[in-house]
């Protein structure tokens, strides 16, 4: 098996065996990475790369939005609204080629990622 095939197999195995909390953190980590790379690509004038990264970020936010159970906890409707805002902003950022709008989205997502990571660590420790 080639190195890329081994890496893909490892990634698939990691995803398939991850707990729901770990999957959520993995999605947020990738979302932050896509946003950072999309913003950087826009600043560098690499529009095709920026489009790919921002579009992938949108797909992740959509996945987070559709998998959110708004009945599960009182903060869920607010989080759903934030996801809707992020999707709208990312579409606008992609159309306008605005790294600033992508940065604003990243500013919302990074603290959420950190909060979910802290909550998962507390659950494991507690």
mmCIF file of C-alpha atoms in Angstrom:
data_model
loop_
_atom_site.group_PDB
_atom_site.id
_atom_site.type_symbol
_atom_site.label_atom_id
_atom_site.label_comp_id
_atom_site.label_asym_id
_atom_site.label_seq_id
_atom_site.Cartn_x
_atom_site.Cartn_y
_atom_site.Cartn_z
ATOM 1 C CA UNK A 1 0.000 0.000 0.000
ATOM 2 C CA UNK A 2 1.332 3.445 -0.902
ATOM 3 C CA UNK A 3 1.907 6.197 1.645
ATOM 4 C CA UNK A 4 -1.123 8.277 0.525
ATOM 5 C CA UNK A 5 -3.338 5.179 0.706
ATOM 6 C CA UNK A 6 -2.077 4.379 4.207
ATOM 7 C CA UNK A 7 -2.740 7.952 5.313
ATOM 8 C CA UNK A 8 -6.275 7.866 3.885
ATOM 9 C CA UNK A 9 -6.937 4.533 5.583
ATOM 10 C CA UNK A 10 -5.661 5.897 8.902
ATOM 11 C CA UNK A 11 -7.883 8.972 8.565
ATOM 12 C CA UNK A 12 -10.935 6.865 7.723
ATOM 13 C CA UNK A 13 -10.268 4.549 10.674
ATOM 14 C CA UNK A 14 -9.827 7.570 12.964
ATOM 15 C CA UNK A 15 -13.148 9.026 11.863
ATOM 16 C CA UNK A 16 -15.052 5.754 12.080
ATOM 17 C CA UNK A 17 -13.822 4.969 15.590
ATOM 18 C CA UNK A 18 -14.042 8.480 17.063
ATOM 19 C CA UNK A 19 -16.588 9.354 19.715
ATOM 20 C CA UNK A 20 -19.251 11.944 18.852
ATOM 21 C CA UNK A 21 -17.361 14.539 20.927
ATOM 22 C CA UNK A 22 -14.111 13.782 19.115
ATOM 23 C CA UNK A 23 -15.861 13.988 15.731
ATOM 24 C CA UNK A 24 -17.260 17.393 16.651
ATOM 25 C CA UNK A 25 -13.811 18.647 17.628
ATOM 26 C CA UNK A 26 -12.338 17.217 14.423
ATOM 27 C CA UNK A 27 -14.948 19.114 12.392
ATOM 28 C CA UNK A 28 -14.216 22.344 14.227
ATOM 29 C CA UNK A 29 -10.449 21.860 13.831
ATOM 30 C CA UNK A 30 -10.870 21.393 10.091
ATOM 31 C CA UNK A 31 -13.241 24.353 9.904
ATOM 32 C CA UNK A 32 -10.692 26.620 11.587
ATOM 33 C CA UNK A 33 -7.976 25.319 9.252
ATOM 34 C CA UNK A 34 -10.122 25.926 6.160
ATOM 35 C CA UNK A 35 -10.987 29.431 7.317
ATOM 36 C CA UNK A 36 -7.357 30.305 8.038
ATOM 37 C CA UNK A 37 -6.189 28.902 4.711
ATOM 38 C CA UNK A 38 -9.047 30.559 2.822
ATOM 39 C CA UNK A 39 -8.292 33.917 4.398
ATOM 40 C CA UNK A 40 -4.582 33.535 3.638
ATOM 41 C CA UNK A 41 -5.295 32.514 0.039
ATOM 42 C CA UNK A 42 -7.537 35.559 -0.474
ATOM 43 C CA UNK A 43 -4.821 37.843 0.881
ATOM 44 C CA UNK A 44 -2.328 36.222 -1.501
ATOM 45 C CA UNK A 45 -4.668 36.526 -4.487
ATOM 46 C CA UNK A 46 -4.956 32.740 -4.829
ATOM 47 C CA UNK A 47 -8.649 32.836 -5.672
ATOM 48 C CA UNK A 48 -9.114 29.211 -6.701
ATOM 49 C CA UNK A 49 -7.567 27.916 -3.473
ATOM 50 C CA UNK A 50 -9.554 30.446 -1.454
ATOM 51 C CA UNK A 51 -12.781 29.330 -3.121
ATOM 52 C CA UNK A 52 -12.034 25.663 -2.370
ATOM 53 C CA UNK A 53 -11.232 26.331 1.288
ATOM 54 C CA UNK A 54 -14.187 28.649 1.896
ATOM 55 C CA UNK A 55 -16.576 26.287 0.115
ATOM 56 C CA UNK A 56 -15.323 23.386 2.229
ATOM 57 C CA UNK A 57 -15.789 25.528 5.347
ATOM 58 C CA UNK A 58 -19.386 26.173 4.266
ATOM 59 C CA UNK A 59 -19.948 22.431 3.882
ATOM 60 C CA UNK A 60 -18.657 21.814 7.395
ATOM 61 C CA UNK A 61 -20.911 24.511 8.864
ATOM 62 C CA UNK A 62 -23.881 23.021 7.002
ATOM 63 C CA UNK A 63 -23.028 19.603 8.433
ATOM 64 C CA UNK A 64 -22.798 21.083 11.928
ATOM 65 C CA UNK A 65 -26.117 22.859 11.403
ATOM 66 C CA UNK A 66 -28.081 19.856 10.148
ATOM 67 C CA UNK A 67 -26.689 17.558 12.847
ATOM 68 C CA UNK A 68 -27.561 19.986 15.651
ATOM 69 C CA UNK A 69 -30.476 18.819 17.787
ATOM 70 C CA UNK A 70 -32.140 22.104 18.708
ATOM 71 C CA UNK A 71 -34.258 20.314 21.332
ATOM 72 C CA UNK A 72 -31.249 18.871 23.163
ATOM 73 C CA UNK A 73 -30.267 21.946 25.166
ATOM 74 C CA UNK A 74 -31.313 25.543 25.614
ATOM 75 C CA UNK A 75 -28.309 27.007 23.757
ATOM 76 C CA UNK A 76 -28.904 24.983 20.598
ATOM 77 C CA UNK A 77 -31.251 27.464 18.840
ATOM 78 C CA UNK A 78 -28.688 30.235 19.296
ATOM 79 C CA UNK A 79 -25.960 28.001 17.919
ATOM 80 C CA UNK A 80 -28.194 27.154 14.960
ATOM 81 C CA UNK A 81 -28.630 30.878 14.301
ATOM 82 C CA UNK A 82 -24.871 31.373 14.464
ATOM 83 C CA UNK A 83 -24.375 28.570 11.940
ATOM 84 C CA UNK A 84 -26.866 30.299 9.620
ATOM 85 C CA UNK A 85 -24.974 33.574 9.996
ATOM 86 C CA UNK A 86 -21.655 31.844 9.267
ATOM 87 C CA UNK A 87 -23.004 30.256 6.100
ATOM 88 C CA UNK A 88 -24.334 33.606 4.882
ATOM 89 C CA UNK A 89 -21.075 35.384 5.708
ATOM 90 C CA UNK A 90 -18.918 32.727 4.067
ATOM 91 C CA UNK A 91 -20.964 32.857 0.891
ATOM 92 C CA UNK A 92 -20.648 36.649 0.917
ATOM 93 C CA UNK A 93 -16.918 36.490 1.658
ATOM 94 C CA UNK A 94 -16.403 34.087 -1.217
ATOM 95 C CA UNK A 95 -18.335 36.266 -3.653
ATOM 96 C CA UNK A 96 -16.715 39.511 -2.490
ATOM 97 C CA UNK A 97 -13.272 37.896 -2.116
ATOM 98 C CA UNK A 98 -13.124 39.398 1.374
ATOM 99 C CA UNK A 99 -10.474 38.021 3.721
ATOM 100 C CA UNK A 100 -11.847 40.306 6.440
ATOM 101 C CA UNK A 101 -15.220 38.565 6.393
ATOM 102 C CA UNK A 102 -13.527 35.180 6.598
ATOM 103 C CA UNK A 103 -11.497 36.450 9.573
ATOM 104 C CA UNK A 104 -14.695 37.532 11.342
ATOM 105 C CA UNK A 105 -16.113 34.038 10.873
ATOM 106 C CA UNK A 106 -12.915 32.500 12.212
ATOM 107 C CA UNK A 107 -13.226 34.812 15.205
ATOM 108 C CA UNK A 108 -16.557 33.187 16.039
ATOM 109 C CA UNK A 109 -15.473 29.622 15.316
ATOM 110 C CA UNK A 110 -12.183 29.436 17.232
ATOM 111 C CA UNK A 111 -13.720 30.111 20.681
ATOM 112 C CA UNK A 112 -16.476 27.592 19.936
ATOM 113 C CA UNK A 113 -13.899 24.975 18.996
ATOM 114 C CA UNK A 114 -11.964 25.680 22.176
ATOM 115 C CA UNK A 115 -15.132 25.471 24.289
ATOM 116 C CA UNK A 116 -16.120 22.118 22.785
ATOM 117 C CA UNK A 117 -12.576 20.817 23.312
ATOM 118 C CA UNK A 118 -12.625 21.958 26.961
ATOM 119 C CA UNK A 119 -16.062 20.403 27.509
ATOM 120 C CA UNK A 120 -14.921 17.085 26.044
ATOM 121 C CA UNK A 121 -11.784 17.088 28.191
ATOM 122 C CA UNK A 122 -13.837 17.869 31.298
ATOM 123 C CA UNK A 123 -16.238 15.039 30.509
ATOM 124 C CA UNK A 124 -13.363 12.568 30.175
ATOM 125 C CA UNK A 125 -11.682 13.803 33.354
ATOM 126 C CA UNK A 126 -14.867 14.045 35.369
#
